[in-house]
Every structure is written in structure tokens, then in C-alpha cells.
CSV table of C-alpha atoms and ligand atoms in Angstrom, one decimal:
chain,number,residue,atom,x,y,z
A,1,MET,CA,-13.2,55.4,3.4
A,2,LYS,CA,-10.6,56.0,0.8
A,3,ARG,CA,-7.9,55.2,3.4
A,4,ILE,CA,-9.4,51.8,4.1
A,5,LEU,CA,-9.7,51.0,0.4
A,6,GLN,CA,-6.0,52.1,-0.2
A,7,THR,CA,-4.9,49.8,2.7
A,8,LEU,CA,-7.0,47.0,1.4
A,9,LEU,CA,-5.6,47.4,-2.1
A,10,LEU,CA,-2.0,47.5,-0.7
A,11,GLY,CA,-2.7,44.4,1.3
A,12,LEU,CA,-4.0,42.6,-1.8
A,13,VAL,CA,-0.9,43.6,-3.9
A,14,LEU,CA,1.4,42.4,-1.1
A,15,LEU,CA,-0.5,39.2,-0.9
A,16,GLY,CA,-0.3,38.7,-4.6
A,17,LEU,CA,3.5,39.4,-4.6
A,18,PHE,CA,4.0,37.0,-1.7
A,19,MET,CA,2.1,34.2,-3.5
A,20,GLY,CA,4.0,34.9,-6.7
A,21,TYR,CA,7.2,34.7,-4.7
A,22,LYS,CA,6.1,31.4,-3.2
A,23,THR,CA,5.4,30.0,-6.6
A,24,LEU,CA,8.8,31.1,-7.9
A,25,GLN,CA,10.5,29.5,-4.9
A,26,PHE,CA,8.5,26.3,-5.5
A,27,LYS,CA,11.4,24.4,-7.1
A,28,SER,CA,11.6,20.9,-8.4
A,29,GLN,CA,12.7,18.2,-5.9
A,30,GLN,CA,13.6,15.7,-8.7
A,31,ILE,CA,17.1,14.6,-9.1
A,32,LYS,CA,19.3,14.0,-12.2
A,33,VAL,CA,21.5,10.9,-12.3
A,34,ALA,CA,24.1,9.7,-14.7
A,35,ALA,CA,22.8,7.1,-17.1
A,36,VAL,CA,23.7,3.5,-16.1
A,37,ALA,CA,24.0,0.3,-18.2
A,38,LEU,CA,21.3,-2.1,-17.0
A,39,ASN,CA,21.8,-5.9,-17.3
A,40,PRO,CA,19.6,-7.3,-20.0
A,41,VAL,CA,16.9,-9.7,-18.7
A,42,GLY,CA,16.5,-13.0,-20.7
A,43,GLU,CA,13.3,-14.9,-21.6
A,44,GLN,CA,14.0,-17.8,-19.2
A,45,VAL,CA,13.4,-15.2,-16.4
A,46,VAL,CA,9.9,-14.6,-17.8
A,47,GLY,CA,9.3,-18.4,-17.9
A,48,ARG,CA,10.1,-18.8,-14.2
A,49,PHE,CA,7.7,-15.9,-13.4
A,50,ALA,CA,5.0,-17.6,-15.4
A,51,LYS,CA,5.6,-20.9,-13.6
A,52,ALA,CA,5.3,-19.1,-10.2
A,53,VAL,CA,1.9,-17.8,-11.3
A,54,THR,CA,0.7,-21.4,-11.9
A,55,LEU,CA,1.3,-22.4,-8.3
A,56,GLN,CA,-2.0,-21.6,-6.5
A,57,THR,CA,-0.6,-20.2,-3.3
A,58,ILE,CA,-4.0,-18.8,-2.2
A,59,SER,CA,-4.7,-17.3,1.2
A,60,PRO,CA,-8.3,-18.3,1.6
A,61,GLU,CA,-11.1,-16.6,3.5
A,62,LYS,CA,-11.6,-19.6,5.7
A,63,GLU,CA,-8.6,-21.4,7.2
A,64,ARG,CA,-9.9,-24.8,6.4
A,65,ASP,CA,-9.7,-24.0,2.7
A,66,PHE,CA,-5.9,-23.6,3.0
A,67,ASP,CA,-4.2,-25.8,0.4
A,68,SER,CA,-0.7,-26.6,1.8
A,69,LEU,CA,0.3,-28.6,-1.3
A,70,ALA,CA,0.6,-25.5,-3.5
A,71,PHE,CA,2.8,-23.8,-0.8
A,72,PHE,CA,5.1,-26.9,-0.6
A,73,GLN,CA,5.3,-26.8,-4.4
A,74,PHE,CA,6.3,-23.1,-4.1
A,75,ASN,CA,9.1,-24.1,-1.7
A,76,ASP,CA,10.4,-26.6,-4.2
A,77,PHE,CA,10.0,-24.0,-7.0
A,78,LEU,CA,12.2,-21.5,-5.2
A,79,LYS,CA,14.8,-24.1,-4.5
A,80,THR,CA,15.1,-25.3,-8.1
A,81,SER,CA,14.6,-22.0,-9.8
A,82,PHE,CA,17.2,-20.0,-7.8
A,83,PRO,CA,20.0,-22.5,-7.2
A,84,LEU,CA,22.6,-19.9,-6.3
A,85,ALA,CA,20.5,-18.1,-3.8
A,86,ASP,CA,19.6,-21.5,-2.4
A,87,SER,CA,23.1,-22.7,-2.0
A,88,LEU,CA,25.1,-19.5,-1.3
A,89,LEU,CA,22.8,-17.5,1.0
A,90,GLU,CA,21.8,-18.4,4.5
A,91,LYS,CA,18.1,-19.5,4.5
A,92,LYS,CA,15.5,-20.0,7.1
A,93,ARG,CA,11.8,-20.9,6.8
A,94,PHE,CA,9.1,-19.8,9.2
A,95,ASN,CA,5.8,-21.8,9.7
A,96,HIS,CA,6.9,-23.9,6.7
A,97,PHE,CA,6.1,-21.5,3.9
A,98,SER,CA,7.6,-18.0,4.7
A,99,HIS,CA,11.2,-17.5,3.7
A,100,LEU,CA,14.1,-15.4,4.9
A,101,TYR,CA,17.4,-15.3,3.0
A,102,LYS,CA,20.5,-13.6,4.3
A,103,TRP,CA,23.3,-12.4,2.1
A,104,THR,CA,26.1,-11.5,4.5
A,105,GLY,CA,27.9,-8.3,3.6
A,106,SER,CA,31.7,-7.8,4.0
A,107,ASP,CA,31.3,-5.0,6.6
A,108,PRO,CA,29.3,-6.3,9.6
A,109,SER,CA,29.3,-2.8,11.1
A,110,LEU,CA,26.7,-1.6,8.5
A,111,LYS,CA,23.0,-2.0,9.3
A,112,PRO,CA,21.3,-4.5,6.9
A,113,VAL,CA,18.8,-3.6,4.1
A,114,ILE,CA,15.6,-5.7,4.0
A,115,LEU,CA,13.7,-6.3,0.7
A,116,MET,CA,10.3,-7.8,1.2
A,117,ALA,CA,7.4,-9.3,-0.8
A,118,HIS,CA,4.7,-11.9,-0.3
A,119,LEU,CA,4.1,-15.1,-2.1
A,120,ASP,CA,0.4,-15.7,-1.3
A,121,VAL,CA,-2.4,-14.3,-3.4
A,122,VAL,CA,-6.1,-13.6,-3.0
A,123,PRO,CA,-8.6,-16.2,-4.3
A,124,VAL,CA,-10.3,-15.9,-7.6
A,125,ILE,CA,-14.1,-15.8,-7.2
A,126,ALA,CA,-15.6,-18.8,-9.0
A,127,GLU,CA,-18.5,-17.0,-10.5
A,128,ASN,CA,-16.1,-14.4,-12.1
A,129,LEU,CA,-14.0,-17.0,-13.8
A,130,THR,CA,-15.7,-16.5,-17.1
A,131,ASP,CA,-14.9,-12.8,-17.0
A,132,TRP,CA,-11.2,-13.5,-17.0
A,133,LYS,CA,-9.8,-13.0,-20.6
A,134,GLN,CA,-7.1,-15.5,-19.8
A,135,PRO,CA,-7.2,-18.1,-17.0
A,136,PRO,CA,-5.9,-16.8,-13.6
A,137,PHE,CA,-3.5,-19.7,-12.8
A,138,GLU,CA,-2.1,-20.9,-16.1
A,139,GLY,CA,0.7,-18.3,-16.5
A,140,LYS,CA,-0.2,-17.6,-20.1
A,141,ILE,CA,1.7,-15.0,-22.1
A,142,VAL,CA,-0.5,-13.4,-24.7
A,143,ASN,CA,0.6,-10.3,-26.7
A,144,ASP,CA,3.7,-9.8,-24.6
A,145,THR,CA,1.6,-9.8,-21.4
A,146,LEU,CA,1.7,-12.3,-18.6
A,147,TRP,CA,-1.7,-13.0,-17.2
A,148,GLY,CA,-2.7,-14.3,-13.8
A,149,ARG,CA,-3.3,-13.9,-10.1
A,150,GLY,CA,-0.2,-12.7,-8.4
A,151,THR,CA,1.4,-11.0,-11.4
A,152,ILE,CA,1.1,-7.6,-9.8
A,153,ASP,CA,0.2,-8.6,-6.2
A,154,ASN,CA,2.8,-9.6,-5.4
A,155,LYS,CA,4.8,-12.5,-7.0
A,156,ILE,CA,6.4,-9.8,-9.2
A,157,GLY,CA,8.2,-8.8,-5.9
A,158,VAL,CA,9.2,-12.3,-4.9
A,159,ILE,CA,10.4,-13.3,-8.4
A,160,GLY,CA,11.8,-9.9,-9.3
A,161,ILE,CA,14.0,-9.8,-6.1
A,162,LEU,CA,15.2,-13.4,-6.5
A,163,GLU,CA,16.0,-13.0,-10.2
A,164,ALA,CA,18.0,-9.9,-9.4
A,165,THR,CA,19.8,-11.7,-6.6
A,166,GLU,CA,20.6,-14.7,-8.7
A,167,THR,CA,22.1,-12.6,-11.5
A,168,LEU,CA,24.2,-10.7,-9.0
A,169,LEU,CA,25.4,-13.9,-7.4
A,170,SER,CA,26.4,-15.3,-10.8
A,171,ASN,CA,28.3,-12.2,-11.6
A,172,GLY,CA,30.3,-12.5,-8.4
A,173,PHE,CA,28.8,-9.4,-6.8
A,174,GLN,CA,29.7,-9.0,-3.1
A,175,PRO,CA,27.7,-6.6,-1.0
A,176,LYS,CA,29.4,-4.6,1.7
A,177,ARG,CA,26.1,-4.2,3.6
A,178,THR,CA,24.1,-7.3,4.6
A,179,LEU,CA,20.9,-7.9,2.6
A,180,TYR,CA,17.9,-9.8,3.9
A,181,LEU,CA,15.1,-11.0,1.6
A,182,SER,CA,11.9,-11.7,3.4
A,183,PHE,CA,8.9,-13.4,1.7
A,184,GLY,CA,5.8,-13.9,3.7
A,185,HIS,CA,3.1,-16.5,2.9
A,186,ASP,CA,0.0,-15.0,4.6
A,187,GLU,CA,0.1,-11.2,3.8
A,188,GLU,CA,-3.4,-11.3,2.4
A,189,ILE,CA,-4.8,-12.5,5.8
A,190,GLY,CA,-2.7,-10.3,8.0
A,191,GLY,CA,0.8,-11.6,7.9
A,192,LEU,CA,0.8,-13.0,11.5
A,193,ARG,CA,2.4,-16.3,10.7
A,194,GLY,CA,4.8,-14.9,8.1
A,195,ALA,CA,6.2,-11.4,8.3
A,196,LYS,CA,5.4,-11.0,12.0
A,197,VAL,CA,7.3,-14.1,13.0
A,198,ILE,CA,10.2,-13.2,10.7
A,199,VAL,CA,10.5,-9.9,12.5
A,200,GLU,CA,10.4,-11.5,15.9
A,201,HIS,CA,13.3,-13.7,14.8
A,202,LEU,CA,15.3,-10.7,13.5
A,203,LYS,CA,14.5,-8.6,16.6
A,204,ALA,CA,15.8,-11.5,18.8
A,205,GLN,CA,19.1,-11.3,16.9
A,206,GLY,CA,19.3,-7.6,17.8
A,207,ILE,CA,18.9,-6.5,14.1
A,208,GLU,CA,18.0,-3.0,13.2
A,209,ALA,CA,17.5,-2.3,9.5
A,210,GLN,CA,19.0,0.5,7.6
A,211,PHE,CA,15.7,0.5,5.6
A,212,VAL,CA,13.0,-1.8,4.5
A,213,LEU,CA,11.3,-1.9,1.1
A,214,ASP,CA,7.9,-3.7,0.6
A,215,GLU,CA,5.1,-3.5,-2.0
A,216,GLY,CA,2.8,-0.5,-1.8
A,217,GLY,CA,3.0,2.5,-4.2
A,218,THR,CA,3.6,1.9,-7.9
A,219,ILE,CA,4.5,3.9,-11.0
A,220,SER,CA,1.3,5.7,-11.7
A,221,GLN,CA,0.6,6.6,-15.3
A,222,ASN,CA,-2.1,9.0,-16.4
A,223,ILE,CA,-3.8,8.8,-13.1
A,224,ILE,CA,-2.7,11.9,-11.1
A,225,PRO,CA,-4.6,15.0,-12.4
A,226,GLY,CA,-2.3,17.8,-13.6
A,227,ILE,CA,0.7,15.5,-14.2
A,228,GLU,CA,1.5,14.0,-17.6
A,229,LYS,CA,4.7,12.2,-16.7
A,230,ASP,CA,4.8,8.8,-14.9
A,231,VAL,CA,5.2,9.1,-11.1
A,232,ALA,CA,6.9,6.6,-8.9
A,233,LEU,CA,4.8,6.8,-5.7
A,234,ILE,CA,6.9,5.7,-2.7
A,235,GLY,CA,4.7,4.8,0.2
A,236,ILE,CA,6.1,6.3,3.4
A,237,ALA,CA,3.1,5.3,5.6
A,238,GLU,CA,0.1,3.1,5.5
A,239,LYS,CA,-3.4,3.6,6.9
A,240,GLY,CA,-4.8,1.6,9.8
A,241,TYR,CA,-7.9,-0.6,9.8
A,242,VAL,CA,-10.7,-1.1,12.3
A,243,SER,CA,-14.3,-2.2,12.0
A,244,LEU,CA,-16.9,-1.2,14.6
A,245,GLU,CA,-20.0,-3.3,15.2
A,246,LEU,CA,-23.0,-1.3,16.3
A,247,SER,CA,-25.8,-3.4,17.9
A,248,ILE,CA,-29.1,-2.7,19.6
A,249,LYS,CA,-31.6,-4.8,21.4
A,250,LYS,CA,-35.1,-3.5,22.0
A,251,GLU,CA,-38.6,-4.7,22.4
A,252,GLY,CA,-40.0,-5.8,19.1
A,253,GLY,CA,-43.6,-6.5,18.4
A,254,HIS,CA,-46.3,-6.5,15.7
A,255,SER,CA,-45.9,-4.0,12.9
A,256,SER,CA,-49.6,-3.0,13.2
A,257,MET,CA,-48.8,-1.0,16.3
A,258,PRO,CA,-45.3,0.3,16.1
A,259,GLU,CA,-43.7,2.2,18.9
A,260,LYS,CA,-42.2,5.6,18.2
A,261,GLU,CA,-38.7,4.1,17.6
A,262,SER,CA,-37.7,0.6,16.6
A,263,ALA,CA,-34.2,-1.0,16.7
A,264,ILE,CA,-33.9,-0.3,13.0
A,265,ASP,CA,-34.9,3.4,13.4
A,266,ILE,CA,-32.3,4.0,16.2
A,267,LEU,CA,-29.5,2.2,14.4
A,268,SER,CA,-30.1,3.8,11.0
A,269,ALA,CA,-30.2,7.2,12.6
A,270,ALA,CA,-26.9,6.5,14.3
A,271,ILE,CA,-25.3,5.5,11.0
A,272,VAL,CA,-26.6,8.6,9.2
A,273,LYS,CA,-25.1,10.7,12.0
A,274,ILE,CA,-21.7,9.0,11.6
A,275,LYS,CA,-21.8,9.5,7.8
A,276,ARG,CA,-22.8,13.1,8.0
A,277,ASN,CA,-19.9,13.9,10.3
A,278,PRO,CA,-16.8,12.7,8.4
A,279,PHE,CA,-13.4,12.6,10.0
A,280,PRO,CA,-11.6,15.9,9.5
A,281,ALA,CA,-9.6,16.2,6.2
A,282,LYS,CA,-6.0,17.3,6.3
A,283,LEU,CA,-3.1,17.7,3.9
A,284,ALA,CA,-0.5,16.4,6.3
A,285,GLY,CA,2.3,13.8,6.4
A,286,PRO,CA,2.7,11.8,3.2
A,287,ILE,CA,0.2,13.8,1.2
A,288,ALA,CA,1.9,17.1,2.1
A,289,GLY,CA,5.1,15.5,0.8
A,290,PHE,CA,3.3,14.3,-2.3
A,291,MET,CA,2.2,17.8,-3.1
A,292,GLU,CA,5.6,19.4,-2.4
A,293,ASN,CA,7.2,16.9,-4.8
A,294,LEU,CA,4.6,17.1,-7.6
A,295,GLY,CA,3.4,20.7,-7.3
A,296,PRO,CA,6.6,22.1,-8.8
A,297,GLU,CA,6.2,19.8,-11.8
A,298,MET,CA,2.7,21.1,-12.6
A,299,GLY,CA,2.0,24.0,-14.9
A,300,GLY,CA,0.3,27.4,-14.4
A,301,ILE,CA,-2.5,27.7,-11.9
A,302,ASN,CA,-2.0,24.2,-10.4
A,303,LYS,CA,1.6,25.1,-9.5
A,304,PHE,CA,0.4,28.4,-8.0
A,305,ILE,CA,-2.2,26.7,-5.9
A,306,PHE,CA,0.1,23.9,-4.6
A,307,ALA,CA,2.8,26.5,-3.9
A,308,ASN,CA,0.3,28.3,-1.7
A,309,ARG,CA,-1.2,25.5,0.2
A,310,TRP,CA,-1.3,27.6,3.4
A,311,LEU,CA,-4.1,29.5,1.7
A,312,PHE,CA,-5.7,27.0,-0.7
A,313,GLU,CA,-5.8,24.0,1.6
A,314,PRO,CA,-9.7,24.0,1.7
A,315,VAL,CA,-9.8,24.3,-2.1
A,316,ILE,CA,-7.4,21.4,-2.5
A,317,THR,CA,-9.1,19.1,0.0
A,318,GLY,CA,-12.4,20.0,-1.7
A,319,ILE,CA,-11.1,18.6,-5.0
A,320,TYR,CA,-9.7,15.5,-3.3
A,321,GLU,CA,-12.9,14.8,-1.4
A,322,LYS,CA,-14.9,14.5,-4.7
A,323,THR,CA,-13.6,11.0,-5.5
A,324,GLY,CA,-13.4,7.9,-3.3
A,325,SER,CA,-9.7,7.4,-4.0
A,326,GLY,CA,-8.9,11.1,-3.4
A,327,ASN,CA,-10.9,11.2,-0.2
A,328,ALA,CA,-9.1,8.2,1.1
A,329,LEU,CA,-5.8,10.2,1.0
A,330,VAL,CA,-7.0,13.1,3.1
A,331,ARG,CA,-9.0,11.6,6.0
A,332,THR,CA,-10.0,8.5,8.0
A,333,THR,CA,-12.8,7.0,5.9
A,334,THR,CA,-16.1,5.7,7.0
A,335,ALA,CA,-17.7,2.8,5.2
A,336,PRO,CA,-20.8,1.0,6.5
A,337,THR,CA,-20.4,-2.5,5.1
A,338,ILE,CA,-22.9,-4.8,6.9
A,339,PHE,CA,-26.5,-4.1,8.0
A,340,ASN,CA,-28.7,-6.8,9.5
A,341,ALA,CA,-32.1,-6.6,11.0
A,342,GLY,CA,-35.5,-8.2,10.6
A,343,ILE,CA,-36.8,-11.5,9.1
A,344,LYS,CA,-40.5,-11.0,8.3
A,345,ASP,CA,-42.4,-8.1,6.8
A,346,ASN,CA,-45.0,-7.7,9.6
A,347,VAL,CA,-42.7,-8.2,12.6
A,348,ILE,CA,-40.7,-5.4,14.2
A,349,PRO,CA,-37.3,-7.0,15.0
A,350,GLN,CA,-35.8,-6.9,18.4
A,351,ASN,CA,-32.2,-6.8,17.2
A,352,ALA,CA,-30.4,-4.7,14.6
A,353,LYS,CA,-26.7,-4.8,13.9
A,354,ALA,CA,-24.4,-2.9,11.6
A,355,THR,CA,-20.7,-2.9,10.8
A,356,ILE,CA,-18.7,0.2,9.8
A,357,ASN,CA,-15.2,-0.2,8.4
A,358,PHE,CA,-12.8,2.7,9.0
A,359,ARG,CA,-9.4,3.2,7.4
A,360,ILE,CA,-7.4,5.3,9.8
A,361,MET,CA,-5.0,8.1,9.0
A,362,PRO,CA,-1.5,8.1,10.4
A,363,GLY,CA,-1.6,10.1,13.6
A,364,GLU,CA,-5.0,8.7,14.6
A,365,SER,CA,-5.8,5.3,16.1
A,366,SER,CA,-8.5,2.7,16.4
A,367,SER,CA,-9.2,4.0,20.0
A,368,SER,CA,-9.5,7.6,18.8
A,369,VAL,CA,-11.9,6.4,16.0
A,370,LEU,CA,-14.0,4.5,18.7
A,371,ALA,CA,-14.0,7.5,21.0
A,372,ARG,CA,-15.2,9.8,18.2
A,373,VAL,CA,-18.0,7.4,17.2
A,374,GLN,CA,-19.2,7.1,20.8
A,375,GLU,CA,-19.2,10.9,21.1
A,376,LEU,CA,-21.2,11.3,17.9
A,377,ILE,CA,-23.8,8.7,18.8
A,378,GLN,CA,-24.2,9.4,22.5
A,379,ASP,CA,-26.9,6.7,22.8
A,380,PRO,CA,-26.5,4.2,25.6
A,381,ARG,CA,-28.9,1.9,23.9
A,382,ILE,CA,-26.4,1.2,21.1
A,383,GLN,CA,-23.5,-1.1,21.9
A,384,ILE,CA,-20.3,-0.5,20.1
A,385,THR,CA,-17.6,-3.2,19.8
A,386,LYS,CA,-14.3,-3.3,17.8
A,387,GLY,CA,-14.0,-6.0,15.2
A,388,ARG,CA,-11.4,-8.8,15.6
A,389,MET,CA,-9.1,-7.8,12.7
A,390,GLN,CA,-7.5,-4.4,13.2
A,391,SER,CA,-4.3,-2.6,12.7
A,392,GLU,CA,-3.1,0.7,13.8
A,393,PRO,CA,-1.8,3.2,11.1
A,394,SER,CA,1.9,3.1,10.6
A,395,GLN,CA,4.6,5.6,11.5
A,396,ILE,CA,5.5,8.0,8.8
A,397,SER,CA,9.0,7.3,7.4
A,398,SER,CA,11.4,10.1,6.5
A,399,THR,CA,12.0,11.3,3.0
A,400,GLU,CA,15.4,12.7,4.1
A,401,SER,CA,16.8,9.3,4.9
A,402,ASN,CA,19.5,7.3,3.1
A,403,GLY,CA,16.8,4.7,2.3
A,404,PHE,CA,14.5,7.1,0.6
A,405,SER,CA,17.3,8.7,-1.4
A,406,THR,CA,18.6,5.3,-2.5
A,407,ILE,CA,15.2,4.3,-3.8
A,408,ARG,CA,14.8,7.7,-5.4
A,409,LYS,CA,18.2,7.4,-7.2
A,410,THR,CA,17.4,3.8,-8.3
A,411,VAL,CA,14.0,4.9,-9.8
A,412,ALA,CA,15.8,7.8,-11.6
A,413,GLU,CA,18.3,5.3,-13.1
A,414,VAL,CA,15.9,2.6,-14.2
A,415,TYR,CA,12.9,4.9,-15.1
A,416,PRO,CA,14.6,8.1,-16.2
A,417,ASN,CA,11.4,9.7,-17.3
A,418,ALA,CA,9.5,9.2,-14.1
A,419,LEU,CA,9.0,11.7,-11.3
A,420,VAL,CA,9.3,10.5,-7.6
A,421,ALA,CA,6.9,11.5,-4.8
A,422,PRO,CA,6.2,10.2,-1.3
A,423,PHE,CA,2.7,8.7,-0.9
A,424,LEU,CA,0.2,7.2,1.6
A,425,VAL,CA,-0.7,3.6,1.1
A,426,ILE,CA,-4.4,3.2,1.8
A,427,ALA,CA,-4.4,-0.6,2.0
A,428,GLY,CA,-2.5,-2.8,4.5
A,429,THR,CA,0.9,-4.4,3.8
A,430,ASP,CA,3.3,-6.8,5.6
A,431,ALA,CA,5.6,-3.8,6.0
A,432,LYS,CA,3.8,-2.6,9.2
A,433,HIS,CA,5.2,-5.7,11.1
A,434,PHE,CA,8.7,-4.4,10.6
A,435,GLU,CA,8.3,-1.3,12.8
A,436,PRO,CA,10.0,-3.0,15.8
A,437,ILE,CA,13.2,-3.3,13.8
A,438,ALA,CA,13.2,-0.4,11.3
A,439,LYS,CA,12.5,3.3,11.4
A,440,ASP,CA,12.6,3.8,7.6
A,441,ILE,CA,10.1,1.6,5.9
A,442,TYR,CA,9.1,2.2,2.3
A,443,ARG,CA,6.4,0.7,0.2
A,444,PHE,CA,6.9,0.6,-3.6
A,445,SER,CA,6.5,-2.0,-6.3
A,446,PRO,CA,8.4,-1.2,-9.5
A,447,MET,CA,5.5,-1.6,-12.0
A,448,ILE,CA,3.3,0.6,-14.1
A,449,ILE,CA,-0.3,1.1,-13.0
A,450,ASN,CA,-2.7,3.0,-15.3
A,451,PRO,CA,-6.4,3.3,-15.8
A,452,ALA,CA,-6.4,0.1,-17.8
A,453,ASN,CA,-5.0,-2.2,-15.1
A,454,ILE,CA,-5.7,-0.4,-11.8
A,455,LYS,CA,-8.8,-2.4,-11.1
A,456,SER,CA,-7.0,-5.8,-11.4
A,457,PHE,CA,-5.5,-5.6,-7.9
A,458,HIS,CA,-7.5,-8.3,-6.1
A,459,GLY,CA,-9.9,-8.1,-9.1
A,460,LEU,CA,-10.3,-9.5,-12.6
A,461,ASN,CA,-7.7,-10.0,-15.3
A,462,GLU,CA,-4.6,-9.3,-13.2
A,463,ARG,CA,-1.7,-9.1,-15.6
A,464,ILE,CA,1.6,-7.4,-16.4
A,465,ALA,CA,3.5,-6.5,-19.6
A,466,VAL,CA,6.6,-8.7,-20.0
A,467,LYS,CA,8.7,-5.6,-20.6
A,468,ASP,CA,7.5,-4.1,-17.3
A,469,PHE,CA,8.4,-7.2,-15.4
A,470,LYS,CA,11.9,-7.1,-16.9
A,471,LYS,CA,12.3,-3.5,-15.8
A,472,ALA,CA,11.3,-4.6,-12.3
A,473,VAL,CA,14.1,-7.2,-12.2
A,474,GLN,CA,16.5,-4.4,-13.3
A,475,PHE,CA,15.2,-2.1,-10.7
A,476,TYR,CA,15.9,-4.7,-7.9
A,477,GLN,CA,19.4,-5.4,-9.3
A,478,GLN,CA,20.1,-1.7,-9.3
A,479,LEU,CA,18.6,-1.2,-5.8
A,480,ILE,CA,20.6,-4.1,-4.3
A,481,GLN,CA,23.8,-2.6,-5.7
A,482,ASN,CA,23.0,1.0,-4.7
A,483,SER,CA,21.9,0.1,-1.2
A,484,THR,CA,24.6,-2.5,-0.2
A,485,LEU,CA,27.7,-1.0,-1.6
A,486,GLU,CA,28.0,1.8,0.9
B,501,ZN,ZN1,0.0,-7.5,-1.7
């Protein structure tokens, strides 16, 4: 007995030492860079951004609501606002409203860099208009903040990139590496007429990108538990999307003599089963990278836990699972979104239908989601069909690449106090269309997101501080220089 206790004690001591060693070895991944002088950004730049917000380039729910006039106006706006880009770069339009600019580098043997953004925005719901503190399409600047739809999603990208380009052109900058600027006009409804077509064109030219940067992660402020500093979250992958429709047809009848099971009973039981069996949680890929990069910056017990993920993985996933946003980072999520059955209180309906929306983790697929749901339900009476709109999860891009380190360096130069970490983008972006021509695809918008403005994505009171927008322009200037000069 004493022997066993001694061995156990020795084991515990060794384990403790090992974990302590792992914690000591858990060193910061952050880089230090020399301070750089950033070009000042003038007020006329802010005026052009405000003007862009007034053009209602909305991607509507229904195609017949598409207003081409606003998009034609946006074409004109780009032409007159960025005369150097318009006259000095090669330009091509796709399906009238998506734009590709090419700034040819002096060394054609280098692979090009592609910067992306989208110029369409989501609609503003009419009933919510009174809840906007400033109107969504007037480009108003109040208390040094620009208000309106598109300020963060994603006209900041279009205007930020073009302002940076215009300044560099006027300064006589000459890239060694070719730079493409790609601006889609239908990202919010899938990007099939914009980004996808642009990529087909580039692929036909045999182009393979050094790296691609699109919207996605942001600079998160006071959002990540255990981290006080700002964190630039660089998306290295995005989740996929599929909806499954479950339907059942069964004899109905009068509710005074119900059979043992109705269509509603069977379908609701199936949904309960799917909800009770969530997809497995894992700390892999982008989220593992996120922890490796942020863990060393944490203090005390948090650092100890993240340094020993091999042991504490269940504890960490347990914490993440508690919130919707955390849960979305560790597993394929399951969200029933539509449920239809019945029309009258004393009639048992023949049909019941439900839709469940899944956001798929990298490494899984819409087919593996379908297969798992079929296996869980195992009821031939329920028909399962995939919804029309779907996208597979993206590949995971490397954090060891030239692209990632260029973005990391640029963040360190423009936001010297921010940490950098790879991340998983839980919503869809146009970047996924670029996989045929790029291995290294990153998703990052240079802007600060905090608890005060996080809900304004696709929501109410979308806005950005003027000084944050100016920083974004400086970020793109610096990024263009860092990525095209070598
Ligand atoms: Zn967007």
C-alpha cells in the first residue's frame, strides 16, 4: 500500500514538474518591429468614405429588388474619386459592377498579391429605421464617428485599399510584385457574380497568388477573456454553411382521436435528438493556433492551462461551449431556424417541415453533416434534403507563410500595442472563391471591434470612428509596401 502511494506521489510530482516546464516553455510568439513613419491621412479621405456610404449598393433578399442605379453610381464614384488608380492601373469590370484593378510590378517572376473587399451591403430593415441613431445612408459624421451601412462591412475595405493605392501612386511608388485589387458587388448573397467570376478570369490567365487578403477577423478590444491588450485576429479559415430540410408526410385526421404519433410528434422528436447530440468539439486548426499565440500573453492560471492543452482540453472546450460565440469556434453548430406544421387547432396536420442550419468546421463537409444527421435520426419516414445555398468549409491557410508574416509585421507597425493571433471566421466571405488560385488566404479587416459596436455587423447603428478609418488606410498603405517590395 505504502509503495503504491509513493509511486502515485512521485507520478504527481513528475506531472507537476512537466506541466510547469511546459508553462515556462510557452513563449510569446509576438514580434517586435522598428517604428515606421506612417503617412498622415487628410480629411478629404474621410469625405470620400462618407460619400461611398450614401450610395445604396444593397444586395437585396429578392433579386427583383436589386437597384442597379446605385451600383452604376458607385462605378462613377470610383472613377472620379480615384483618378490615378483609374488612369494608371489596368482595370476590368465583371457583370458591370465588380471591379478588378491590376498594378503591374517591375518583376514579373514574382507571384502577385491580391487585396479584396466588397462594395455591396445588407439591407436596412424598414421597421428598425427609427432605432438608428443616425440615418444609415447619409454618411453623417457625428462626434468624430462616421455612421452608416457599409462603414464596417465592408466599404472600409474598398475605400481603405483605394485611398492607400491612390496615395502611393501619387508618391511615385513602384511595386516589384504585381498587386491586384478585387472588389465584388454581391458578397452578401454569395459572390457568384462577382468574386467567383473574377477568380475564373484570373485562373484562365494562369495566375497563382502569393497570398490573398479579404475581410474577416478584426482588432478585438475587451472581448477575449483573459486578454487586456487589443488582438488582431487574422482569419486563416472560414466555416462552411448548409441547411437541411426535414419533412414528413403522414395521415392526418381529427384531433379528437389522435393516433399514437403525428407528423409533428415525429419531426419534433427528430429535432430534439439532433440538438441533444451536438457535433464533437475540438481545439484544432485555427483555434489551436489562436491559443498558442494568445496563451503565452495571459497571466497565471490561464497561461498554465493553455500551456497544457493536452490535459485541459475538456476544461477549455467546456468554457467555450458556454456561450454561443465560443461554441461556434469549437464545433459545427446546429440551429433549427424554421418549423412549419398545422393550420387549425382541431386538425392533425399531414405535413410537417423544419429547417436546420449548420455552420461546418474546417475538416468536415456538408455531406458529412448530412450523413451524421441521417445516422442520428434513422427514421425512413423523415425525408432530408440539402438547402439550395451551401458552401463547404475553407482550407486552413498556413501561419508560417510569407503572407501571414507580412500581415503580422504590418499589424505590428500600424498597431504597435496589438497582439496577433490566427482565427476562425464563423461567417462566410468572398475569400472562399479564391481557393483555385491561392493557397494562402487571410481574412482580416483593420478596424477595432469592441462590445459597443460588435452587434452593428448587419445590425443597427453601423459606424466607425474617423481615427480608426484613417488607421485602416495607413494599414493598407503599409501592407502594399511590405508585400510588393520583395
Ligand atoms: Zn462583408
